[in-house]
């Protein structure tokens, strides 16, 4: 059974970097990282959302995957792996969160309620 899975990563840029650097890193994220994610095996879509205010805090990456294995496939994708060091180097990792959400379907309900 394949269960569509959402991956959500909320992040902010480090307070120690300037607004100019944060903007450049956001452009890098949108121009380099997002296309690599979208082209990764098992990825259906990927979007970035922001909260109110400046585009340096409370940003959220939302990736829809065929199933939860899409996350591992993204991390193993050479096009993405080479970008992670730069990406994580500018994020405030103390405030970064991630969550996986699976789509509730009749098949999932049956699988989870089965007594076999």
PDB file of C-alpha atoms in Angstrom:
ATOM      1  CA  UNK A   1       0.000   0.000   0.000  1.00  0.00           C
ATOM      2  CA  UNK A   2       1.318   3.411  -0.945  1.00  0.00           C
ATOM      3  CA  UNK A   3       0.291   6.321   1.260  1.00  0.00           C
ATOM      4  CA  UNK A   4       0.772   9.874   0.032  1.00  0.00           C
ATOM      5  CA  UNK A   5       2.948  11.692   2.565  1.00  0.00           C
ATOM      6  CA  UNK A   6       3.558  15.384   3.237  1.00  0.00           C
ATOM      7  CA  UNK A   7       6.885  16.556   4.585  1.00  0.00           C
ATOM      8  CA  UNK A   8       6.838  19.969   6.263  1.00  0.00           C
ATOM      9  CA  UNK A   9      10.023  21.729   7.325  1.00  0.00           C
ATOM     10  CA  UNK A  10       9.713  25.071   9.116  1.00  0.00           C
ATOM     11  CA  UNK A  11      12.899  27.121   9.223  1.00  0.00           C
ATOM     12  CA  UNK A  12      14.353  30.569   9.794  1.00  0.00           C
ATOM     13  CA  UNK A  13      17.655  32.048   8.803  1.00  0.00           C
ATOM     14  CA  UNK A  14      20.226  32.673  11.516  1.00  0.00           C
ATOM     15  CA  UNK A  15      19.896  36.016  13.271  1.00  0.00           C
ATOM     16  CA  UNK A  16      23.640  36.512  12.857  1.00  0.00           C
ATOM     17  CA  UNK A  17      23.440  36.890   9.071  1.00  0.00           C
ATOM     18  CA  UNK A  18      22.459  40.160   7.425  1.00  0.00           C
ATOM     19  CA  UNK A  19      19.173  40.703   5.616  1.00  0.00           C
ATOM     20  CA  UNK A  20      21.132  40.836   2.361  1.00  0.00           C
ATOM     21  CA  UNK A  21      22.738  37.443   3.002  1.00  0.00           C
ATOM     22  CA  UNK A  22      19.360  35.996   4.053  1.00  0.00           C
ATOM     23  CA  UNK A  23      17.812  37.258   0.810  1.00  0.00           C
ATOM     24  CA  UNK A  24      20.650  35.740  -1.243  1.00  0.00           C
ATOM     25  CA  UNK A  25      20.228  32.429   0.569  1.00  0.00           C
ATOM     26  CA  UNK A  26      16.461  32.498  -0.010  1.00  0.00           C
ATOM     27  CA  UNK A  27      17.127  33.050  -3.725  1.00  0.00           C
ATOM     28  CA  UNK A  28      19.599  30.121  -3.647  1.00  0.00           C
ATOM     29  CA  UNK A  29      16.939  27.988  -1.965  1.00  0.00           C
ATOM     30  CA  UNK A  30      14.286  28.898  -4.540  1.00  0.00           C
ATOM     31  CA  UNK A  31      16.572  28.781  -7.613  1.00  0.00           C
ATOM     32  CA  UNK A  32      18.775  25.776  -6.764  1.00  0.00           C
ATOM     33  CA  UNK A  33      17.284  23.677  -3.983  1.00  0.00           C
ATOM     34  CA  UNK A  34      13.608  23.730  -4.947  1.00  0.00           C
ATOM     35  CA  UNK A  35      14.177  22.494  -8.537  1.00  0.00           C
ATOM     36  CA  UNK A  36      16.408  19.705  -7.182  1.00  0.00           C
ATOM     37  CA  UNK A  37      13.674  18.668  -4.734  1.00  0.00           C
ATOM     38  CA  UNK A  38      10.982  18.791  -7.414  1.00  0.00           C
ATOM     39  CA  UNK A  39      13.096  16.602  -9.710  1.00  0.00           C
ATOM     40  CA  UNK A  40      13.803  13.983  -7.031  1.00  0.00           C
ATOM     41  CA  UNK A  41      12.277  10.509  -7.381  1.00  0.00           C
ATOM     42  CA  UNK A  42       8.879  10.128  -5.717  1.00  0.00           C
ATOM     43  CA  UNK A  43       8.200  13.853  -5.320  1.00  0.00           C
ATOM     44  CA  UNK A  44       4.814  15.093  -6.504  1.00  0.00           C
ATOM     45  CA  UNK A  45       5.176  18.766  -5.606  1.00  0.00           C
ATOM     46  CA  UNK A  46       7.201  21.151  -3.461  1.00  0.00           C
ATOM     47  CA  UNK A  47       6.290  24.669  -2.337  1.00  0.00           C
ATOM     48  CA  UNK A  48       7.569  27.269   0.108  1.00  0.00           C
ATOM     49  CA  UNK A  49       5.305  29.396   2.300  1.00  0.00           C
ATOM     50  CA  UNK A  50       6.088  32.262   4.661  1.00  0.00           C
ATOM     51  CA  UNK A  51       4.480  33.792   7.702  1.00  0.00           C
ATOM     52  CA  UNK A  52       3.869  37.510   8.044  1.00  0.00           C
ATOM     53  CA  UNK A  53       6.830  39.856   8.032  1.00  0.00           C
ATOM     54  CA  UNK A  54      10.279  39.585   6.528  1.00  0.00           C
ATOM     55  CA  UNK A  55      11.228  36.627   4.346  1.00  0.00           C
ATOM     56  CA  UNK A  56      13.880  35.400   6.753  1.00  0.00           C
ATOM     57  CA  UNK A  57      11.854  33.704   9.475  1.00  0.00           C
ATOM     58  CA  UNK A  58       8.961  31.286   9.752  1.00  0.00           C
ATOM     59  CA  UNK A  59       9.427  29.842   6.281  1.00  0.00           C
ATOM     60  CA  UNK A  60       7.861  26.477   5.536  1.00  0.00           C
ATOM     61  CA  UNK A  61       8.837  23.932   2.917  1.00  0.00           C
ATOM     62  CA  UNK A  62       5.961  21.590   2.036  1.00  0.00           C
ATOM     63  CA  UNK A  63       6.770  18.541  -0.081  1.00  0.00           C
ATOM     64  CA  UNK A  64       4.130  16.096  -1.282  1.00  0.00           C
ATOM     65  CA  UNK A  65       5.630  12.645  -1.820  1.00  0.00           C
ATOM     66  CA  UNK A  66       4.321   9.388  -3.259  1.00  0.00           C
ATOM     67  CA  UNK A  67       5.122   7.841   0.128  1.00  0.00           C
ATOM     68  CA  UNK A  68       7.405   8.416   3.115  1.00  0.00           C
ATOM     69  CA  UNK A  69      10.413   6.899   1.333  1.00  0.00           C
ATOM     70  CA  UNK A  70      10.534  10.062  -0.791  1.00  0.00           C
ATOM     71  CA  UNK A  71      12.317  11.803   2.093  1.00  0.00           C
ATOM     72  CA  UNK A  72      15.193   9.316   2.126  1.00  0.00           C
ATOM     73  CA  UNK A  73      15.326   9.402  -1.652  1.00  0.00           C
ATOM     74  CA  UNK A  74      15.681  13.192  -1.514  1.00  0.00           C
ATOM     75  CA  UNK A  75      18.553  12.943   0.974  1.00  0.00           C
ATOM     76  CA  UNK A  76      20.318  10.377  -1.207  1.00  0.00           C
ATOM     77  CA  UNK A  77      19.831  12.399  -4.399  1.00  0.00           C
ATOM     78  CA  UNK A  78      23.298  13.716  -5.392  1.00  0.00           C
ATOM     79  CA  UNK A  79      21.770  16.947  -6.734  1.00  0.00           C
ATOM     80  CA  UNK A  80      20.316  17.670  -3.278  1.00  0.00           C
ATOM     81  CA  UNK A  81      23.153  16.306  -1.108  1.00  0.00           C
ATOM     82  CA  UNK A  82      25.641  18.765  -2.573  1.00  0.00           C
ATOM     83  CA  UNK A  83      23.374  21.688  -1.554  1.00  0.00           C
ATOM     84  CA  UNK A  84      22.640  20.682   2.055  1.00  0.00           C
ATOM     85  CA  UNK A  85      25.827  22.051   3.654  1.00  0.00           C
ATOM     86  CA  UNK A  86      25.216  25.557   2.383  1.00  0.00           C
ATOM     87  CA  UNK A  87      21.519  25.327   3.189  1.00  0.00           C
ATOM     88  CA  UNK A  88      21.954  24.144   6.782  1.00  0.00           C
ATOM     89  CA  UNK A  89      24.812  26.591   7.323  1.00  0.00           C
ATOM     90  CA  UNK A  90      22.430  29.556   7.119  1.00  0.00           C
ATOM     91  CA  UNK A  91      19.438  28.097   8.974  1.00  0.00           C
ATOM     92  CA  UNK A  92      18.868  28.550  12.686  1.00  0.00           C
ATOM     93  CA  UNK A  93      18.732  24.815  13.379  1.00  0.00           C
ATOM     94  CA  UNK A  94      17.600  25.415  16.972  1.00  0.00           C
ATOM     95  CA  UNK A  95      14.286  26.723  15.622  1.00  0.00           C
ATOM     96  CA  UNK A  96      13.877  24.301  12.733  1.00  0.00           C
ATOM     97  CA  UNK A  97      11.098  21.722  12.920  1.00  0.00           C
ATOM     98  CA  UNK A  98       9.927  18.966  10.652  1.00  0.00           C
ATOM     99  CA  UNK A  99       6.847  16.784  10.493  1.00  0.00           C
ATOM    100  CA  UNK A 100       5.596  13.970   8.297  1.00  0.00           C
ATOM    101  CA  UNK A 101       1.868  13.667   7.618  1.00  0.00           C
ATOM    102  CA  UNK A 102       0.254  10.742   5.848  1.00  0.00           C
ATOM    103  CA  UNK A 103      -2.946  10.987   3.868  1.00  0.00           C
ATOM    104  CA  UNK A 104      -5.855   9.206   5.522  1.00  0.00           C
ATOM    105  CA  UNK A 105      -7.472   6.947   2.934  1.00  0.00           C
ATOM    106  CA  UNK A 106      -9.932   4.048   3.112  1.00  0.00           C
ATOM    107  CA  UNK A 107      -6.999   1.657   2.526  1.00  0.00           C
ATOM    108  CA  UNK A 108      -5.078   3.146   5.453  1.00  0.00           C
ATOM    109  CA  UNK A 109      -8.115   2.896   7.714  1.00  0.00           C
ATOM    110  CA  UNK A 110      -8.567  -0.743   6.716  1.00  0.00           C
ATOM    111  CA  UNK A 111      -4.887  -1.508   7.274  1.00  0.00           C
ATOM    112  CA  UNK A 112      -4.819   0.125  10.693  1.00  0.00           C
ATOM    113  CA  UNK A 113      -8.083  -1.433  11.845  1.00  0.00           C
ATOM    114  CA  UNK A 114      -7.381  -4.944  10.580  1.00  0.00           C
ATOM    115  CA  UNK A 115      -7.212  -7.680  13.184  1.00  0.00           C
ATOM    116  CA  UNK A 116      -5.521 -10.186  10.869  1.00  0.00           C
TER     117      UNK A 116
END
